[in-house]
CSV table of C-alpha atoms and ligand atoms in Angstrom, one decimal:
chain,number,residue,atom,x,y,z
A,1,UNK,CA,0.0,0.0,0.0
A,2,UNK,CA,1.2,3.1,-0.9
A,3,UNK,CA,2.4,5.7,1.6
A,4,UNK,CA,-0.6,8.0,1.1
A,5,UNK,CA,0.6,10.9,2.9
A,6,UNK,CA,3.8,11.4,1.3
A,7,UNK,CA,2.1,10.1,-2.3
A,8,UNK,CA,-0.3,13.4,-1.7
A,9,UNK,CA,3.0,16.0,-1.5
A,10,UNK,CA,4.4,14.4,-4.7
A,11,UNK,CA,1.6,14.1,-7.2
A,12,UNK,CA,0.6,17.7,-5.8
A,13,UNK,CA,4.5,18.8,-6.7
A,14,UNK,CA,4.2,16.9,-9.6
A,15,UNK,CA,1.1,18.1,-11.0
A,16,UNK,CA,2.6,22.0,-10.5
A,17,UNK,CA,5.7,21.2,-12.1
A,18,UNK,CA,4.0,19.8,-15.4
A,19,UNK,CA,1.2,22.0,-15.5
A,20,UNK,CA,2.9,25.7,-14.5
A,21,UNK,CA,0.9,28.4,-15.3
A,22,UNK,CA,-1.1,26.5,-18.0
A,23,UNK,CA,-4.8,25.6,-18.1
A,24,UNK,CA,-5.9,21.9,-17.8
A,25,UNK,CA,-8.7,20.2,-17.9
A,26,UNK,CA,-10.4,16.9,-16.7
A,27,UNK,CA,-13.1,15.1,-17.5
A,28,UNK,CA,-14.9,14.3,-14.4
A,29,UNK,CA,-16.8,11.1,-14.4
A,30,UNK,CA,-18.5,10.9,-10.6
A,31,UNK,CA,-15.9,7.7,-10.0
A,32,UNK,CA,-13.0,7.8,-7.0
A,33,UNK,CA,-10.2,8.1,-9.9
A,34,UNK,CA,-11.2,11.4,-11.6
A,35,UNK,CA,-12.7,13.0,-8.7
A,36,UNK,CA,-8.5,12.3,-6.5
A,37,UNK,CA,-7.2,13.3,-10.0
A,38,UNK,CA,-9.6,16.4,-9.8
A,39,UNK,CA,-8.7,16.7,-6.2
A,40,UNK,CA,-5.0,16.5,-6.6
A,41,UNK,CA,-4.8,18.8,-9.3
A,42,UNK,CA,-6.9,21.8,-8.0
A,43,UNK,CA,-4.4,21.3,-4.7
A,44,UNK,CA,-1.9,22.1,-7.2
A,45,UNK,CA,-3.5,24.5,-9.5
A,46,UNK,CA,-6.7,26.3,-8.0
A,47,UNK,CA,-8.7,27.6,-10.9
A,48,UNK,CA,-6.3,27.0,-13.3
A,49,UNK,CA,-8.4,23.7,-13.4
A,50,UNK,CA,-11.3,23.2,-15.2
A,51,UNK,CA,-13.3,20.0,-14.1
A,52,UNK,CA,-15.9,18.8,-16.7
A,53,UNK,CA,-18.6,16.5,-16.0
A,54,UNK,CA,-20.5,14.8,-18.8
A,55,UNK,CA,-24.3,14.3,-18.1
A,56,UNK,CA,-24.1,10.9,-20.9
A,57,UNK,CA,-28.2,10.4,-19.5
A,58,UNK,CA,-26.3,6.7,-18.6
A,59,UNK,CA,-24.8,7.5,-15.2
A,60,UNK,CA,-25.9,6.5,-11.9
A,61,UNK,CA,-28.9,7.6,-9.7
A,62,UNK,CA,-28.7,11.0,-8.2
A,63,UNK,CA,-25.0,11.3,-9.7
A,64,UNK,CA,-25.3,14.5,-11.6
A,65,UNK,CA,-26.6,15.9,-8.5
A,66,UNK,CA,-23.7,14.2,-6.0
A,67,UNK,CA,-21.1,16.1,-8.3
A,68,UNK,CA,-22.6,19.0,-8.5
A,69,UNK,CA,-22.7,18.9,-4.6
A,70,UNK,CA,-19.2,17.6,-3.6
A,71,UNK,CA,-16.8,20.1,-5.8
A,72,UNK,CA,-19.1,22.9,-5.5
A,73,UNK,CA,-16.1,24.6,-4.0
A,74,UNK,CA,-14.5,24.5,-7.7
A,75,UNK,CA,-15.9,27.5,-9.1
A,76,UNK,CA,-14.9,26.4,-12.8
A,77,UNK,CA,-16.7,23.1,-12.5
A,78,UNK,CA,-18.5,22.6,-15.9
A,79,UNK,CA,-21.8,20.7,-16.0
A,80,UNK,CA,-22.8,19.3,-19.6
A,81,UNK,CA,-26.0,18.1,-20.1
A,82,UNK,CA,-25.9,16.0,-23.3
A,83,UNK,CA,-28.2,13.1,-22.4
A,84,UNK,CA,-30.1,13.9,-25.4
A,85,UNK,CA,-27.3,13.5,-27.9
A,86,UNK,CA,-25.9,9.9,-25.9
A,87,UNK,CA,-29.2,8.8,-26.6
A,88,UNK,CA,-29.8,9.9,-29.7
A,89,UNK,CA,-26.2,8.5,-30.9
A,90,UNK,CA,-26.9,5.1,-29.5
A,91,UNK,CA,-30.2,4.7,-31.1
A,92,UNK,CA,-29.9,1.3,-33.0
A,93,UNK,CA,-26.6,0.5,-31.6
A,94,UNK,CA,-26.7,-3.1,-30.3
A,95,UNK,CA,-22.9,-4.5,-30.7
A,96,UNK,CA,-21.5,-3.9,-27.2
A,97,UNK,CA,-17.7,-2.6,-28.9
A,98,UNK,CA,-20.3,-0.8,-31.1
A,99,UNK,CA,-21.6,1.1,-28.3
A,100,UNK,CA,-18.8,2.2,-26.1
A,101,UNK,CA,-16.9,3.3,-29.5
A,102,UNK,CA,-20.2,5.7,-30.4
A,103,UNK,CA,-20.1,6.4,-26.7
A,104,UNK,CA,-16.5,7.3,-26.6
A,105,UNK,CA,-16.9,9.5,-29.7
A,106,UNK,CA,-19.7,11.5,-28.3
A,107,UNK,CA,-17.8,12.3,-25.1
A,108,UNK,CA,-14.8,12.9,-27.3
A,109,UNK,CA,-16.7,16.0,-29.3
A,110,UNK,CA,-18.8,17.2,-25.9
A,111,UNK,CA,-15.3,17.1,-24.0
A,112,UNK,CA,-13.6,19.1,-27.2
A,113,UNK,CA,-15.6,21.7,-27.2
A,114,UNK,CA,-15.0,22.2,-23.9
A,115,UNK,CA,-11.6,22.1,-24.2
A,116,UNK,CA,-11.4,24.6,-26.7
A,117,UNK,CA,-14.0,27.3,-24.9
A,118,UNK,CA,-11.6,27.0,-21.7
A,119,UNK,CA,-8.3,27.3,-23.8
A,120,UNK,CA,-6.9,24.0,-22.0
A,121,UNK,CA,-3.0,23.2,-22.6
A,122,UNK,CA,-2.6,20.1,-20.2
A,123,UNK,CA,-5.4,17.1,-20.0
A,124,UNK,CA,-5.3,15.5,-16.4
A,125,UNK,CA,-7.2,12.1,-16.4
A,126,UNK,CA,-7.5,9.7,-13.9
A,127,UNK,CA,-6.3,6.7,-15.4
A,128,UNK,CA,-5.3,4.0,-12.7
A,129,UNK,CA,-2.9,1.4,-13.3
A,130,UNK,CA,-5.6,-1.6,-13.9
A,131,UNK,CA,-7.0,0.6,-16.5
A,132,UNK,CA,-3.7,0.6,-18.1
A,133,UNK,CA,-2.7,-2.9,-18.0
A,134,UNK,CA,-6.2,-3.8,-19.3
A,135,UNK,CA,-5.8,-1.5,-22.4
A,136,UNK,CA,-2.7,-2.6,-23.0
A,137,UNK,CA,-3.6,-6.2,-23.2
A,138,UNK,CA,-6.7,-5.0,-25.4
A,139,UNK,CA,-9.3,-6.8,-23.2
A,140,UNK,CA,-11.5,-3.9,-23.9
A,141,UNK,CA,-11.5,-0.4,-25.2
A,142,UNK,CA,-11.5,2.0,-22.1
A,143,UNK,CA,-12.9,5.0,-23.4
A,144,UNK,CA,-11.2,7.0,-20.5
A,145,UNK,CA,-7.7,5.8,-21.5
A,146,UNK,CA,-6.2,6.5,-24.7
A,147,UNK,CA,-8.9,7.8,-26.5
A,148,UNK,CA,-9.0,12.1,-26.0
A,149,UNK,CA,-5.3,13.0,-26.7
A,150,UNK,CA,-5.2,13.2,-30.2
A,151,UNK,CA,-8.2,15.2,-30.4
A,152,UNK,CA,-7.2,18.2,-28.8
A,153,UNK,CA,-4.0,19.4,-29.3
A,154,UNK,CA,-2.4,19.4,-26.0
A,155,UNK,CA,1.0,20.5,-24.7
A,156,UNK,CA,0.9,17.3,-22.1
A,157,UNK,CA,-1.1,14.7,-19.5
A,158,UNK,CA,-1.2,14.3,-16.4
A,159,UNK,CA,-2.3,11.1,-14.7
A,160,UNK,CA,-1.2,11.8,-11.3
A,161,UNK,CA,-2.9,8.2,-10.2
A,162,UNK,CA,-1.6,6.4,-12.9
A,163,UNK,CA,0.3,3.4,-10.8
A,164,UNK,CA,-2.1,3.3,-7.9
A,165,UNK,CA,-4.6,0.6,-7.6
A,166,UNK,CA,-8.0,1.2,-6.7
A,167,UNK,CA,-8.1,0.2,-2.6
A,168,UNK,CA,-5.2,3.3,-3.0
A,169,UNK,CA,-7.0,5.6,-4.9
A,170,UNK,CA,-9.5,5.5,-2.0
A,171,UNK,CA,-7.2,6.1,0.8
A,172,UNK,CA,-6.1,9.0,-1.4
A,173,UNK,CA,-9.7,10.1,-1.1
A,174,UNK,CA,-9.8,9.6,2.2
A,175,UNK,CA,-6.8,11.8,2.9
A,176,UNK,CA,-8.2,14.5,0.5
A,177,UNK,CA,-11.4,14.7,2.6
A,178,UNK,CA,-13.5,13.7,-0.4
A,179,UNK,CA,-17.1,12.4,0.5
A,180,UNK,CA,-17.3,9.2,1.6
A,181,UNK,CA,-20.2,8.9,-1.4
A,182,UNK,CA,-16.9,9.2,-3.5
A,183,UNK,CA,-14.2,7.9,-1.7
A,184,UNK,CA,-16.3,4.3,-1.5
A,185,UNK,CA,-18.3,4.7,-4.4
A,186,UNK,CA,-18.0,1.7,-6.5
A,187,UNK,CA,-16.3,1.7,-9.8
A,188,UNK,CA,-18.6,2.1,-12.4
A,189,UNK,CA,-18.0,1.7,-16.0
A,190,UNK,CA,-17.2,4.7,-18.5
A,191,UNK,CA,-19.4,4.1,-20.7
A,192,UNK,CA,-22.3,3.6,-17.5
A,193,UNK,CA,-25.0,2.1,-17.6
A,194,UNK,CA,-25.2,1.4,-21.6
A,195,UNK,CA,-22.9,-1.3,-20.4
A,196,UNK,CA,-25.7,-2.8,-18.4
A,197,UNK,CA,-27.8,-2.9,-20.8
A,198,UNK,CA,-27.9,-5.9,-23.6
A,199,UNK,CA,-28.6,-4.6,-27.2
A,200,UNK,CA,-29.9,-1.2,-27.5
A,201,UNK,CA,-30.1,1.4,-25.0
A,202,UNK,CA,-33.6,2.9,-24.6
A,203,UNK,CA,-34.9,5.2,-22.3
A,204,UNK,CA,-37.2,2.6,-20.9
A,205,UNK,CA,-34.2,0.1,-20.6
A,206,UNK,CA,-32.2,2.9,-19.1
A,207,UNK,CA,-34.5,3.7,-15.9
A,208,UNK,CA,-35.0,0.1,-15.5
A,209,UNK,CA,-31.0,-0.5,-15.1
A,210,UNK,CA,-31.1,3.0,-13.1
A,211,UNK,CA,-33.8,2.3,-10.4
A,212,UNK,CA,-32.5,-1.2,-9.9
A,213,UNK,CA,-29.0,-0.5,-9.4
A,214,UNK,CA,-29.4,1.6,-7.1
A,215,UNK,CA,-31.6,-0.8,-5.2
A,216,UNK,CA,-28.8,-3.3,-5.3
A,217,UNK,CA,-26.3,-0.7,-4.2
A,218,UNK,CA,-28.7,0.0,-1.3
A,219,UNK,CA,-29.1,-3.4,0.0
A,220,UNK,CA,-26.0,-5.0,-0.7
A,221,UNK,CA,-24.0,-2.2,1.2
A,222,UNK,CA,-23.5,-3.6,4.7
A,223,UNK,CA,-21.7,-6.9,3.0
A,224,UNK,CA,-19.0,-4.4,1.5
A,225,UNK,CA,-18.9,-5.6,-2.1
A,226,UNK,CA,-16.1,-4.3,-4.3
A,227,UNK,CA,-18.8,-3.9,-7.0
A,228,UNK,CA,-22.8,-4.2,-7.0
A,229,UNK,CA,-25.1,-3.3,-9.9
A,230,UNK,CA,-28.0,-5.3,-11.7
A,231,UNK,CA,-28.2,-5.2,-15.7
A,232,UNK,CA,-31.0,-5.5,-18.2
A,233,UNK,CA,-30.5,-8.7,-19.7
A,234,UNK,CA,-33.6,-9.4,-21.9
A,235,UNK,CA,-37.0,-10.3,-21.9
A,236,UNK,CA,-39.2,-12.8,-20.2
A,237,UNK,CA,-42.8,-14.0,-19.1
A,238,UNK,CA,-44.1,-13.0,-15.5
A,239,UNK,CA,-47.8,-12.3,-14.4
A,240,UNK,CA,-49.0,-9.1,-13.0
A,241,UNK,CA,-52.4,-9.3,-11.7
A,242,UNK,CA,-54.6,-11.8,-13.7
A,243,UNK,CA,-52.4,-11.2,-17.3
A,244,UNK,CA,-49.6,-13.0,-18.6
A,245,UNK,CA,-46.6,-10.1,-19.4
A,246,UNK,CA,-43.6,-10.1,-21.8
A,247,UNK,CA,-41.2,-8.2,-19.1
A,248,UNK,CA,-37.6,-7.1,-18.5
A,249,UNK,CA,-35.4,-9.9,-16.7
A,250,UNK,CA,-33.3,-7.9,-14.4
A,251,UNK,CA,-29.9,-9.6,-13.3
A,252,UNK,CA,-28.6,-8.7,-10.4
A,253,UNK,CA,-24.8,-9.1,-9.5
A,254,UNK,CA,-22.6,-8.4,-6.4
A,255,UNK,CA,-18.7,-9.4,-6.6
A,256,UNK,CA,-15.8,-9.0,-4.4
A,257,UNK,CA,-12.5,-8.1,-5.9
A,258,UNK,CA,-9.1,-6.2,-5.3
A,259,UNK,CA,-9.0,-4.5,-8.9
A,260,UNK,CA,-11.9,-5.6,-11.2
A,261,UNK,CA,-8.6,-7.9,-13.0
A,262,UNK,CA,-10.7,-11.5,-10.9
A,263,UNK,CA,-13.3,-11.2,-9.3
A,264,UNK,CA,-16.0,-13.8,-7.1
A,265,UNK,CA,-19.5,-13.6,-6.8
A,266,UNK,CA,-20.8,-12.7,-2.9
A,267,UNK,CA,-22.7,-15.4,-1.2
A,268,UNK,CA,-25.3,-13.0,-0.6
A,269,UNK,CA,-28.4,-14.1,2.1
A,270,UNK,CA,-31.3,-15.5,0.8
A,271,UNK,CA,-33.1,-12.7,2.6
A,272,UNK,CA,-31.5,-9.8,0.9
A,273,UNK,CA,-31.6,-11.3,-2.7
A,274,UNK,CA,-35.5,-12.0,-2.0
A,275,UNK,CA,-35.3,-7.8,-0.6
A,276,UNK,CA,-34.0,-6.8,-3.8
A,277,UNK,CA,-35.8,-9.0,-5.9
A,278,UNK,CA,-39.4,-7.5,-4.4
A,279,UNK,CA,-38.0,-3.8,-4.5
A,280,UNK,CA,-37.0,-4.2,-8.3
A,281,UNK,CA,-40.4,-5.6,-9.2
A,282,UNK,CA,-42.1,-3.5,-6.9
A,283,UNK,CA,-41.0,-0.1,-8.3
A,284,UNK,CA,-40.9,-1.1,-12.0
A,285,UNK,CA,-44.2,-2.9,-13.6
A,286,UNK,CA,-42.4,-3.8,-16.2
A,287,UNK,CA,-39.8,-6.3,-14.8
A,288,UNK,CA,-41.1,-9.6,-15.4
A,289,UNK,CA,-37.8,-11.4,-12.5
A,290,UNK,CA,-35.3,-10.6,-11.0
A,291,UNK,CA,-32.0,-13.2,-11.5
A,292,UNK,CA,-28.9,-13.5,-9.3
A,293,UNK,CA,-25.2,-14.1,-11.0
A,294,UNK,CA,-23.2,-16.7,-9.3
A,295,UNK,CA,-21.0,-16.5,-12.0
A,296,UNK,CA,-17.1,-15.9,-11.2
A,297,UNK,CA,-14.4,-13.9,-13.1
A,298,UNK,CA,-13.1,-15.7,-14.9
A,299,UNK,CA,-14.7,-17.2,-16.6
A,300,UNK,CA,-17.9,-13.9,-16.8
A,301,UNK,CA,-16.6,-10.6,-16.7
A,302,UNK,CA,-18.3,-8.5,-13.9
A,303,UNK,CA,-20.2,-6.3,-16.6
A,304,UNK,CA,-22.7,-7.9,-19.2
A,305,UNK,CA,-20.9,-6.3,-21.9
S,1,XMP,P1,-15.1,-6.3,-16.7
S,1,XMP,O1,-16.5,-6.2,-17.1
S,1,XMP,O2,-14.2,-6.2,-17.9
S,1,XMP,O3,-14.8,-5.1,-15.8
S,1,XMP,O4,-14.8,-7.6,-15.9
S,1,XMP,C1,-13.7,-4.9,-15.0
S,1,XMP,C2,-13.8,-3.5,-14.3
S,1,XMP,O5,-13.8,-2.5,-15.3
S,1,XMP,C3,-15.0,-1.8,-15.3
S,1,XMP,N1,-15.3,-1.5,-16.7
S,1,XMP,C4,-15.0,-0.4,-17.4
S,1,XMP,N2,-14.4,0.7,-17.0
S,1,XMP,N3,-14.6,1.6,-19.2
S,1,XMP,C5,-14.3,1.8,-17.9
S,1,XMP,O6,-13.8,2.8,-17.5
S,1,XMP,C6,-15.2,0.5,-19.7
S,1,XMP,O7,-15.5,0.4,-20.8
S,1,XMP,C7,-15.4,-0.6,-18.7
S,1,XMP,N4,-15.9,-1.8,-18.8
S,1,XMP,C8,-15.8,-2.4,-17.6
S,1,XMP,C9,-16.0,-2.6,-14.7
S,1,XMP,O8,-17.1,-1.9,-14.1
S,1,XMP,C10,-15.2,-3.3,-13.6
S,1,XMP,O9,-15.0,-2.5,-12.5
């Protein structure tokens, strides 16, 4: 574990040294790694920083809201709500690499403009060494890593969490006074809840995956998984009232891992599955059952797509 106090002085001395007088920006996401990236660099650079945050219409629950609340004190925090164009880009799009390449675009030309209103020279991301190794390796295409830097025609990054795992990103956060909302909050997927989601991403799919996940997040929170969401996995047969109904089968999944690389499915009580299973139905007509994932990684991955 890295020696967070001492890790703090450097990446702030860091972060000064590579940046200078510049501008940077960052694309905030609502995740631990941006918002310590974010953290770190307005420690080094005030309002020099300009954090973005991307409403995509696929994040979490309440999250647009949460940022909003918890960097309040950066005055140049930039809120862009672009739901409408994520959804309108994704319409159609059911091949998962499909979809986070269409999603990574659109952030791409939302985070551009942005870029060039605030006359940005240095890009800070939070990139965090899993994220690395996993791009290198190609298991997928993180839209976070890679992805932004040729775009915009920047003097330099910073990814001051760059060889940090994610149980030390949090300490980081914990250090840096963030929220705990932040500093425990569960990774969650760039491209968010479109991940969740198998084959297109509707509205109707979209509050589904919304209202359950954060059901799941909820009730699963006293047994301290590493991850918890449910996904929208198709469609089914269930009976509401006297009528047979063709509704959404809702799988819900709760793993414990150190960085996302493995990862085991929780032996959850019967008693909290059955919870979640009667709030997910109960608050959406539409879900015909609710399933639980036993599955491992490997050989599943923790997200459906
Ligand atoms: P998988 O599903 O590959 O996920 O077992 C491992 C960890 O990575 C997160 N994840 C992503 N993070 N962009 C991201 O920034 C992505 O496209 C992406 N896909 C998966 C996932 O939530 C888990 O923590």
């Amino acid at each position: 574990m890295v020696d967070v106090d001492a890790f703090i002085d450097e990446a702030t001395t860091e972060i000064s040294d590579a940046i200078g007088d510049a501008n940077a920006i960052i694309a905030l996401s609502g995740g631990v790694d941006s918002s310590v990236a974010a953290a770190l660099a307005y420690r080094a650079i005030g309002e020099q920083l300009t954090p973005v945050y991307v409403d995509t219409g696929l994040m979490r629950k309440g999250e647009t809201d949460q940022i909003r609340e918890t960097f309040s004190f950066m005055e140049s925090l930039e809120v862009v709500e672009a739901q409408d164009r994520f959804l309108d880009a994704l319409a159609g799009v059911t091949d998962p690499e499909e979809k986070r390449h269409v999603i990574g675009e659109q952030f791409i030309r939302e985070f551009e403009r942005e870029a060039t209103e605030t006359d940005a020279d240095y890009l800070v991301q939070g990139t965090i060494y899993p994220d690395r190794i996993e791009s290198e390796g190609n298991i997928k295409s993180h839209h976070n890593v890679g992805g932004l830097p040729d775009v915009v025609d920047f003097d330099g990054i910073v990814e001051p969490v760059r060889d940090l795992y994610k149980d030390e990103v949090r300490a980081v956060a914990r250090a840096l006074d963030l929220e705990s909302v932040i500093s425990e909050r569960m990774p969650f997927p760039g491209p968010g809840l479109a991940v969740r989601i198998i084959g297109e991403v509707t509205e109707e799919k979209l509050e589904v995956a919304r209202d359950a996940c954060h059901v799941v997040e909820e009730e699963v929170a006293e047994h301290e998984p590493w991850q918890a969401f449910a996904a929208v996995i198709g469609k089914a047969t269930g009976v509401k009232g006297d009528n047979r109904v063709h509704g959404w089968v809702v799988s819900v999944r709760s793993v414990e891992s150190r960085d996302g690389m493995t990862a085991r499915a929780q032996n959850l009580p019967w008693e909290t599955l059955q919870r979640i299973q009667s709030r997910i139905t109960g608050q959406n007509d539409n879900v015909a059952r609710v399933v639980y994932d036993v599955t491992h990684k490997p050989p599943a991955t923790i997200e459906y797509e």
